[in-house]
XYZ file of C-alpha atoms in Angstrom:
556
model
C -21.182 -0.291 12.526
C -17.739 0.588 13.938
C -16.070 2.828 11.357
C -12.772 1.042 12.091
C -14.297 -2.383 11.479
C -12.921 -4.294 8.533
C -15.662 -4.849 5.912
C -15.106 -8.612 5.984
C -16.100 -8.822 9.662
C -19.894 -8.903 8.932
C -19.266 -11.794 6.530
C -17.407 -13.661 9.266
C -20.255 -13.032 11.704
C -22.767 -14.310 9.136
C -20.642 -17.409 8.496
C -20.412 -18.013 12.237
C -24.172 -17.661 12.646
C -24.855 -20.082 9.769
C -22.158 -22.428 11.094
C -20.189 -21.997 7.895
C -17.053 -21.636 9.999
C -16.117 -22.925 13.416
C -15.946 -20.645 16.424
C -12.205 -21.179 16.586
C -11.785 -20.130 12.943
C -13.929 -17.070 13.593
C -11.721 -16.063 16.512
C -8.530 -16.374 14.480
C -9.839 -14.489 11.450
C -11.653 -11.730 13.313
C -8.722 -10.911 15.584
C -6.284 -10.841 12.649
C -8.546 -8.238 11.034
C -8.312 -6.046 14.115
C -11.305 -7.074 16.240
C -10.440 -7.142 19.926
C -10.131 -10.580 21.484
C -12.825 -9.706 24.041
C -15.309 -8.791 21.297
C -14.423 -11.842 19.204
C -14.833 -14.251 22.114
C -18.151 -12.644 23.018
C -19.524 -12.973 19.474
C -18.279 -16.560 19.276
C -20.068 -17.407 22.517
C -16.848 -18.657 24.111
C -15.529 -17.588 27.467
C -12.241 -15.750 27.107
C -9.413 -17.853 28.616
C -9.077 -16.969 32.262
C -5.968 -15.234 33.482
C -4.923 -15.530 37.111
C -5.754 -12.376 39.047
C -2.647 -10.537 40.195
C -3.951 -10.328 43.740
C -4.309 -14.126 43.863
C -0.737 -14.893 42.777
C 1.979 -15.614 45.372
C 4.682 -12.966 45.408
C 8.454 -13.322 45.594
C 10.879 -16.192 45.241
C 13.179 -17.516 42.531
C 12.205 -19.810 39.635
C 14.752 -21.979 37.806
C 14.029 -23.573 34.418
C 16.402 -25.943 32.618
C 17.075 -24.783 29.039
C 20.014 -24.619 26.623
C 21.655 -21.178 26.621
C 23.115 -20.431 23.190
C 25.237 -17.581 21.909
C 23.095 -14.537 21.082
C 24.816 -12.292 18.565
C 21.833 -10.028 17.930
C 18.167 -10.439 19.000
C 17.055 -9.686 15.442
C 18.957 -12.822 14.379
C 17.332 -15.151 16.937
C 16.831 -18.490 15.204
C 15.863 -20.887 17.998
C 13.054 -20.739 20.565
C 15.637 -21.034 23.326
C 17.338 -17.819 22.219
C 14.012 -16.011 22.031
C 13.145 -17.229 25.539
C 16.300 -15.638 26.930
C 15.523 -12.327 25.214
C 11.741 -12.174 25.669
C 11.997 -11.646 29.429
C 13.720 -8.315 28.663
C 12.522 -7.217 25.209
C 8.991 -7.564 23.848
C 6.923 -7.833 20.688
C 4.286 -5.644 19.099
C 1.857 -8.575 19.112
C 1.409 -11.895 20.927
C 0.074 -15.171 19.539
C -1.293 -17.151 22.468
C -1.380 -20.900 23.087
C -4.736 -21.084 21.237
C -3.207 -19.455 18.114
C -5.131 -16.215 18.660
C -3.016 -13.124 17.970
C -3.436 -10.099 20.236
C -1.978 -6.587 20.382
C 0.822 -6.411 22.962
C 3.067 -3.365 22.696
C 0.357 -2.274 20.306
C -2.992 -1.050 21.555
C -4.682 -2.182 18.337
C -4.229 -2.393 14.584
C -6.397 -1.580 11.604
C -6.185 -3.097 8.140
C -7.506 -1.767 4.842
C -10.109 -3.563 2.744
C -7.421 -4.798 0.341
C -5.062 -6.006 3.118
C -2.316 -3.679 1.846
C -2.337 -0.997 4.538
C -1.791 -1.890 8.189
C -2.015 0.882 10.783
C -0.333 0.038 14.086
C -1.362 1.980 17.197
C 1.293 1.858 19.949
C 0.358 1.662 23.611
C 1.030 4.918 25.431
C 1.823 3.357 28.836
C 4.878 1.336 27.809
C 8.167 2.474 29.342
C 11.755 1.459 28.690
C 13.556 0.204 31.794
C 16.450 2.628 31.427
C 15.432 6.240 31.886
C 11.708 5.478 31.977
C 11.167 6.975 28.533
C 8.047 6.040 26.565
C 8.044 3.638 23.641
C 7.477 5.692 20.477
C 6.806 5.288 16.785
C 10.439 6.201 16.123
C 11.534 3.147 18.130
C 9.164 0.876 16.222
C 10.105 2.251 12.803
C 13.818 1.805 13.574
C 13.281 -1.852 14.491
C 11.097 -2.636 11.475
C 13.523 -1.004 9.062
C 16.510 -2.681 10.685
C 15.193 -6.219 10.139
C 14.526 -5.312 6.505
C 18.206 -4.478 5.956
C 19.884 -7.426 4.160
C 23.146 -6.532 5.910
C 21.578 -7.514 9.244
C 20.540 -10.956 7.985
C 17.307 -11.320 9.955
C 14.836 -14.033 8.967
C 12.182 -11.304 9.109
C 13.401 -10.381 5.636
C 11.957 -13.640 4.286
C 8.585 -12.938 5.906
C 8.430 -9.358 4.642
C 9.510 -10.318 1.110
C 6.427 -10.342 -1.067
C 4.661 -7.370 0.510
C 7.097 -4.907 2.149
C 10.421 -5.993 0.678
C 11.303 -6.640 -2.947
C 14.257 -8.479 -4.417
C 16.365 -6.965 -7.169
C 19.433 -7.885 -9.209
C 22.380 -6.441 -7.314
C 24.653 -6.640 -10.352
C 26.918 -9.305 -8.847
C 27.280 -13.021 -9.581
C 27.384 -15.945 -7.150
C 30.076 -18.665 -7.302
C 28.039 -20.458 -9.999
C 27.697 -17.394 -12.201
C 24.051 -16.735 -11.375
C 22.861 -13.192 -10.607
C 23.006 -12.448 -6.869
C 19.763 -11.082 -5.522
C 19.564 -8.327 -2.957
C 16.552 -6.882 -1.129
C 15.182 -3.496 -0.179
C 11.979 -1.875 1.016
C 9.767 -1.481 -2.011
C 9.129 2.234 -1.373
C 10.441 5.037 0.830
C 7.134 5.118 2.722
C 6.754 1.344 3.044
C 7.233 1.793 6.810
C 5.773 5.157 7.733
C 5.637 7.120 10.979
C 2.182 8.713 11.155
C 2.606 10.336 14.576
C 4.443 9.590 17.836
C 2.149 6.642 18.602
C 1.217 5.376 15.127
C 3.091 3.469 12.420
C 1.692 2.497 9.052
C 2.834 -0.359 6.819
C 2.136 0.485 3.175
C 2.431 -2.821 1.300
C 2.660 -3.418 -2.439
C 0.733 -6.691 -2.122
C -1.989 -7.947 0.237
C -0.859 -9.885 3.319
C -3.138 -11.485 5.913
C -0.487 -12.623 8.392
C 1.100 -9.288 9.380
C 0.117 -9.534 13.103
C 1.566 -13.042 13.307
C 4.729 -11.990 11.491
C 5.230 -9.341 14.160
C 5.449 -12.138 16.747
C 8.113 -14.131 14.893
C 11.180 -15.092 17.041
C 13.471 -12.182 16.076
C 10.921 -9.352 15.795
C 11.859 -7.914 19.185
C 11.469 -4.217 19.786
C 14.971 -3.196 20.845
C 16.289 0.089 22.183
C 17.765 1.803 19.091
C 20.508 3.288 21.273
C 21.923 -0.214 21.843
C 22.005 -1.046 18.111
C 21.249 -4.755 18.421
C 23.545 -5.529 21.346
C 22.230 -7.921 24.001
C 23.624 -9.089 27.313
C 23.680 -8.172 30.988
C 21.925 -4.835 31.595
C 20.372 -4.733 28.102
C 17.530 -2.241 27.937
C 13.992 -3.340 27.185
C 10.310 -2.765 27.848
C 9.938 -6.242 29.374
C 9.256 -7.414 32.928
C 12.817 -8.372 33.909
C 16.339 -6.996 33.865
C 18.961 -9.518 32.763
C 21.862 -9.386 35.205
C 23.991 -12.288 33.952
C 24.223 -14.391 30.790
C 26.830 -17.073 30.143
C 26.646 -19.251 27.033
C 26.378 -22.917 27.989
C 25.777 -22.086 31.645
C 22.685 -19.967 32.228
C 20.930 -16.626 32.581
C 19.828 -14.694 35.650
C 17.186 -11.973 35.901
C 15.678 -9.693 38.504
C 12.121 -8.405 38.346
C 11.257 -4.831 37.426
C 9.159 -2.995 39.986
C 7.964 -0.499 37.373
C 6.852 -2.882 34.619
C 3.988 -1.455 32.563
C 2.113 -4.775 32.272
C 0.823 -7.471 34.614
C 3.363 -9.092 36.918
C 6.070 -10.115 37.432
C 5.329 -12.040 40.623
C 8.800 -13.506 41.089
C 11.723 -11.628 42.629
C 14.232 -13.399 40.422
C 14.257 -15.915 37.583
C 16.951 -18.010 35.954
C 17.694 -20.484 33.190
C 20.090 -23.333 33.937
C 21.875 -24.946 30.972
C 21.926 -28.697 31.669
C 23.878 -29.689 28.567
C 23.191 -32.217 25.815
C 22.558 -35.284 27.998
C 18.771 -35.796 28.436
C 19.485 -37.694 31.650
C 20.794 -34.477 33.177
C 17.328 -32.921 32.897
C 15.739 -35.871 34.673
C 18.330 -35.730 37.451
C 17.979 -31.960 37.843
C 14.195 -32.192 38.227
C 14.477 -35.165 40.602
C 16.937 -33.322 42.853
C 15.067 -30.012 42.499
C 18.139 -28.322 41.054
C 15.572 -26.827 38.669
C 11.828 -26.277 39.019
C 11.050 -27.397 35.488
C 12.304 -27.810 31.930
C 11.574 -25.761 28.824
C 11.055 -29.057 26.985
C 10.846 -32.726 27.990
C 10.542 -35.451 25.360
C 8.449 -38.603 25.742
C 11.327 -40.630 27.242
C 12.011 -37.941 29.843
C 8.312 -37.541 30.644
C 7.947 -41.279 31.195
C 10.860 -41.151 33.620
C 9.470 -38.175 35.569
C 5.690 -38.492 35.424
C 5.516 -40.377 38.722
C 7.704 -37.945 40.651
C 5.317 -36.746 43.379
C 6.301 -33.082 42.998
C 6.034 -32.961 39.180
C 3.178 -31.921 36.866
C 3.285 -32.982 33.190
C 2.092 -30.627 30.442
C 1.323 -31.579 26.827
C 0.014 -29.712 23.784
C -0.568 -30.623 20.138
C 1.573 -28.512 17.832
C 2.816 -28.002 14.302
C 6.320 -28.673 15.617
C 8.104 -31.093 13.334
C 11.441 -32.318 12.053
C 12.594 -32.436 8.437
C 15.380 -34.380 6.801
C 16.251 -31.710 4.314
C 18.423 -32.048 1.248
C 20.310 -29.390 -0.698
C 19.020 -29.775 -4.277
C 22.348 -28.369 -5.478
C 24.239 -31.330 -3.930
C 25.128 -33.830 -6.683
C 23.156 -36.771 -5.232
C 20.027 -34.648 -4.662
C 19.940 -32.606 -7.892
C 17.438 -34.934 -9.573
C 14.019 -34.564 -7.961
C 13.454 -38.301 -8.432
C 16.100 -38.926 -5.762
C 14.259 -36.622 -3.366
C 10.994 -38.400 -4.191
C 12.616 -41.781 -3.559
C 13.744 -40.641 -0.111
C 10.130 -39.746 0.707
C 8.758 -43.086 -0.486
C 11.369 -44.915 1.621
C 9.953 -44.073 5.044
C 7.388 -45.713 7.310
C 5.903 -42.776 9.239
C 3.972 -44.741 11.839
C 7.037 -46.800 12.736
C 9.107 -43.622 13.136
C 6.436 -42.087 15.397
C 6.270 -45.153 17.596
C 10.045 -45.630 17.767
C 11.259 -42.026 18.050
C 8.352 -40.351 19.852
C 6.824 -43.318 21.696
C 3.613 -42.551 19.812
C 3.490 -38.830 20.679
C 2.922 -37.567 17.133
C 0.874 -37.770 13.941
C 2.011 -38.495 10.355
C 3.149 -35.615 8.150
C 2.989 -35.449 4.352
C 6.312 -33.970 3.176
C 4.973 -30.456 2.497
C 5.221 -28.771 5.932
C 1.516 -27.904 6.067
C -0.343 -29.410 9.021
C -4.001 -30.487 9.173
C -4.410 -27.965 12.003
C -3.315 -25.090 9.760
C -6.430 -23.237 8.546
C -5.256 -23.296 4.905
C -4.378 -27.010 4.821
C -5.477 -28.870 1.690
C -5.969 -32.634 1.967
C -4.025 -34.417 -0.770
C -4.044 -38.127 -1.470
C -1.839 -39.968 1.022
C 0.963 -42.174 -0.229
C 2.326 -45.175 1.727
C 5.855 -46.483 1.957
C 6.764 -48.002 -1.411
C 10.232 -49.537 -1.542
C 10.001 -50.772 -5.133
C 8.848 -47.389 -6.418
C 11.655 -45.685 -4.491
C 14.257 -48.041 -5.978
C 12.949 -47.422 -9.508
C 13.082 -43.648 -8.995
C 16.697 -43.953 -7.846
C 17.589 -46.153 -10.818
C 15.937 -43.762 -13.262
C 17.928 -40.921 -11.681
C 21.203 -42.818 -12.255
C 21.611 -44.524 -8.870
C 20.564 -48.174 -9.421
C 22.859 -49.257 -6.559
C 21.916 -46.345 -4.315
C 24.541 -44.049 -2.786
C 26.188 -43.055 0.489
C 25.832 -39.676 2.201
C 26.348 -37.977 5.576
C 23.452 -36.598 7.629
C 24.158 -33.940 10.270
C 22.097 -33.886 13.469
C 22.512 -33.149 17.194
C 22.215 -35.355 20.305
C 19.766 -33.148 22.212
C 16.821 -33.404 22.313
C 17.164 -37.170 22.109
C 14.083 -37.623 19.906
C 15.911 -35.845 17.061
C 18.843 -38.279 17.174
C 16.417 -41.208 17.497
C 14.561 -39.998 14.401
C 17.791 -39.709 12.419
C 18.707 -43.291 13.360
C 15.322 -44.715 12.341
C 15.391 -42.792 9.043
C 18.875 -44.114 8.289
C 17.691 -47.687 8.883
C 14.736 -47.199 6.544
C 16.838 -45.535 3.816
C 19.004 -48.692 3.779
C 16.051 -50.572 2.292
C 16.342 -48.560 -0.944
C 20.127 -48.839 -1.088
C 20.930 -45.450 0.449
C 23.527 -45.563 3.220
C 23.313 -42.619 5.593
C 26.186 -41.907 7.966
C 24.857 -39.966 10.947
C 27.126 -37.154 12.103
C 25.837 -36.163 15.544
C 27.515 -32.878 16.395
C 27.577 -31.213 19.815
C 24.753 -28.680 19.806
C 27.097 -25.674 19.701
C 28.722 -27.036 16.510
C 25.386 -28.045 14.998
C 24.012 -24.517 15.369
C 26.936 -23.243 13.302
C 26.204 -25.512 10.294
C 22.438 -26.121 10.345
C 21.907 -24.061 7.173
C 25.025 -25.161 5.299
C 25.237 -28.956 5.699
C 24.080 -30.643 2.431
C 21.888 -33.137 4.339
C 20.657 -32.349 7.828
C 17.905 -33.212 10.262
C 16.317 -29.987 11.536
C 13.526 -29.368 14.027
C 11.040 -26.625 13.108
C 8.885 -24.942 15.725
C 5.147 -24.420 15.830
C 3.610 -21.627 13.768
C -0.101 -20.846 13.532
C -0.190 -20.375 9.754
C 1.415 -22.566 7.106
C 2.146 -19.565 4.888
C 4.409 -18.260 7.647
C 6.475 -21.444 7.869
C 6.719 -21.846 4.109
C 7.879 -18.249 3.722
C 10.608 -18.701 6.329
C 11.817 -22.110 5.205
C 11.376 -22.455 1.432
C 10.991 -19.034 -0.219
C 13.982 -18.393 -2.474
C 16.867 -16.661 -0.690
C 15.105 -16.504 2.709
C 17.552 -16.377 5.633
C 16.216 -19.633 7.095
C 15.972 -21.432 3.749
C 18.342 -24.106 5.043
C 17.620 -26.408 2.093
C 18.682 -23.740 -0.456
C 15.421 -24.538 -2.250
C 14.406 -22.224 -5.087
C 11.290 -22.665 -7.204
C 9.794 -19.653 -8.992
C 6.309 -21.194 -9.235
C 6.368 -22.013 -5.509
C 7.371 -18.410 -4.683
C 4.631 -16.958 -6.886
C 1.929 -19.205 -5.417
C 3.092 -18.465 -1.872
C 2.856 -14.719 -2.446
C -0.624 -15.277 -3.905
C -1.708 -17.358 -0.891
C -0.445 -14.731 1.562
C -2.914 -12.224 0.146
C -6.047 -14.397 0.346
C -8.210 -13.697 3.372
C -10.556 -16.696 3.219
C -8.700 -19.882 4.274
C -10.981 -21.996 2.063
C -9.883 -19.995 -0.967
C -6.308 -19.924 0.303
C -6.339 -23.726 0.599
C -7.007 -23.996 -3.154
C -3.668 -22.307 -3.771
C -2.121 -24.258 -0.919
C -3.065 -27.527 -2.668
C -0.806 -26.483 -5.561
C 1.983 -25.524 -3.159
C 1.712 -28.824 -1.307
C 1.819 -30.739 -4.597
C 4.991 -28.885 -5.635
C 6.611 -29.783 -2.315
C 5.737 -33.463 -2.674
C 6.924 -33.570 -6.285
C 9.944 -31.272 -6.258
C 10.532 -30.209 -2.644
C 13.691 -30.704 -0.578
C 12.360 -32.472 2.528
C 11.396 -35.788 4.045
C 8.950 -34.962 6.845
C 7.887 -37.913 8.996
C 5.600 -36.413 11.657
C 4.000 -33.606 13.633
C 5.020 -33.720 17.276
C 3.056 -33.499 20.516
C 5.099 -31.119 22.661
C 5.548 -31.765 26.374
C 7.373 -30.587 29.468
C 7.356 -30.840 33.252
C 7.126 -28.295 36.068
C 7.227 -28.539 39.826
C 3.681 -28.412 41.219
C 4.648 -25.356 43.263
C 4.919 -23.334 40.020
C 1.685 -21.389 39.513
C 0.424 -19.694 36.340
C 2.336 -21.945 33.941
C 0.675 -22.939 30.677
C 2.491 -24.778 27.918
C 2.750 -22.716 24.747
C 2.960 -24.774 21.520
C 5.982 -22.725 20.419
C 7.918 -23.587 23.613
C 7.827 -19.960 24.784
C 8.497 -19.070 28.416
C 6.596 -16.143 29.979
C 8.276 -15.824 33.378
C 6.273 -12.749 34.384
C 3.116 -14.910 34.448
C 4.565 -17.506 36.827
C 4.729 -17.588 40.604
C 6.107 -19.886 43.297
C 3.703 -21.171 45.943
C 4.918 -20.866 49.508
């Protein structure tokens, strides 16, 4: 037996042999516990996904992808996939979760985890070089980045993920505007993030956590050059395959390939993003005229318009991408949980899917846990029930309903379409919703503060990751301002359970809390799609909408 092998690995192998778990589940669990992907695929009897050989890829050329280009204040604050796509061509992550939801070492060579899931030892690759100066990536660089995102003054959403095992909350001695104690956060111990040697970092956790490798691939967990202290723009340093030479908010980004990149590729000479604005028709026109070679995202309406273009290939993937109509429980109309329940009973999910997505989705259940998540617990489904919704509103003091504003954005168009269908359905229970469609730049400024907002959430491979980001008390991305002590305690418990079947028992309680008390109406899970010119080689659609330009090439 490999002395570095986690003791649960033999159990996984036995379960795989007895068909107690699927091969896909085996791959996900074994790799999270530190088994190499090659070994896991071999044991599972599955061929490892093929990667184009470098010698077979065309070299040179420029690739242009249409994508919104937002203001980037600090990579550790990245809060949209589009922002991460701009940065990830320059700066990289310690790990990588692929399109099959398998997490691999990336800037890491490997990791090891203790029997109790409390100690994670991260081994850094020794061949990684920074673009500027050619210096090696070191443990000091990694420690600086990990500690920086744990600093509440930075405001990274990583703080919400690390809370519960690396970071603890404490009473800071101040009061908020309602007189409640203001919580602050800090690393639970001085050695919580420990440099072992120049190529090794150890995370010493106070509680077990299974999802550490996946947390290290969250949007903002870039490994930045400490010398640049979170700055990003033209000429930013990084370990990645490209140098960014120009970035203009609302216009685009331009890159040139590194000739000394430590990894595979890049095959392109140059790469660029082109911001096509809020109008979805602009994306169609840009692809038709070959102003761009593809789009980072194309909704069902756009795909239908472009699928017969002779030069276009359509890509689709099932995801845990979704949209939530989220309410602030501290807003007067939403304080009573019966109002929030009534909003959930008001909707017809299938009609929303057909109208807003042209059928490209599956019904959700108002708890932000997808059937494809390994810890999903199947609860009893509930249909639309107008009479029950009206009674809940009446019991909460709103027998005639109420009127409220919902904030959304016009792009992508499916989000605005969803808001409009929801508003029509809420009318049936006496709730009048005024849709405030803000230009995207304005929407991004208020998405966490508007009392009622429609918000898209990206794909994540584990439900515990999404729930920690979105609904844990005081998390940076807790846009609903939701706070439930029992929810927080159960989530921390679930994060430390290795076996998804056992984790799903706790998840059933979490899901029930969300349906009873939670702050969201969640109509569907979305099938994600885009288009690329057929001359683009090496492109695969990632469920999180990520762009990996160093893997792509342009055919002559």
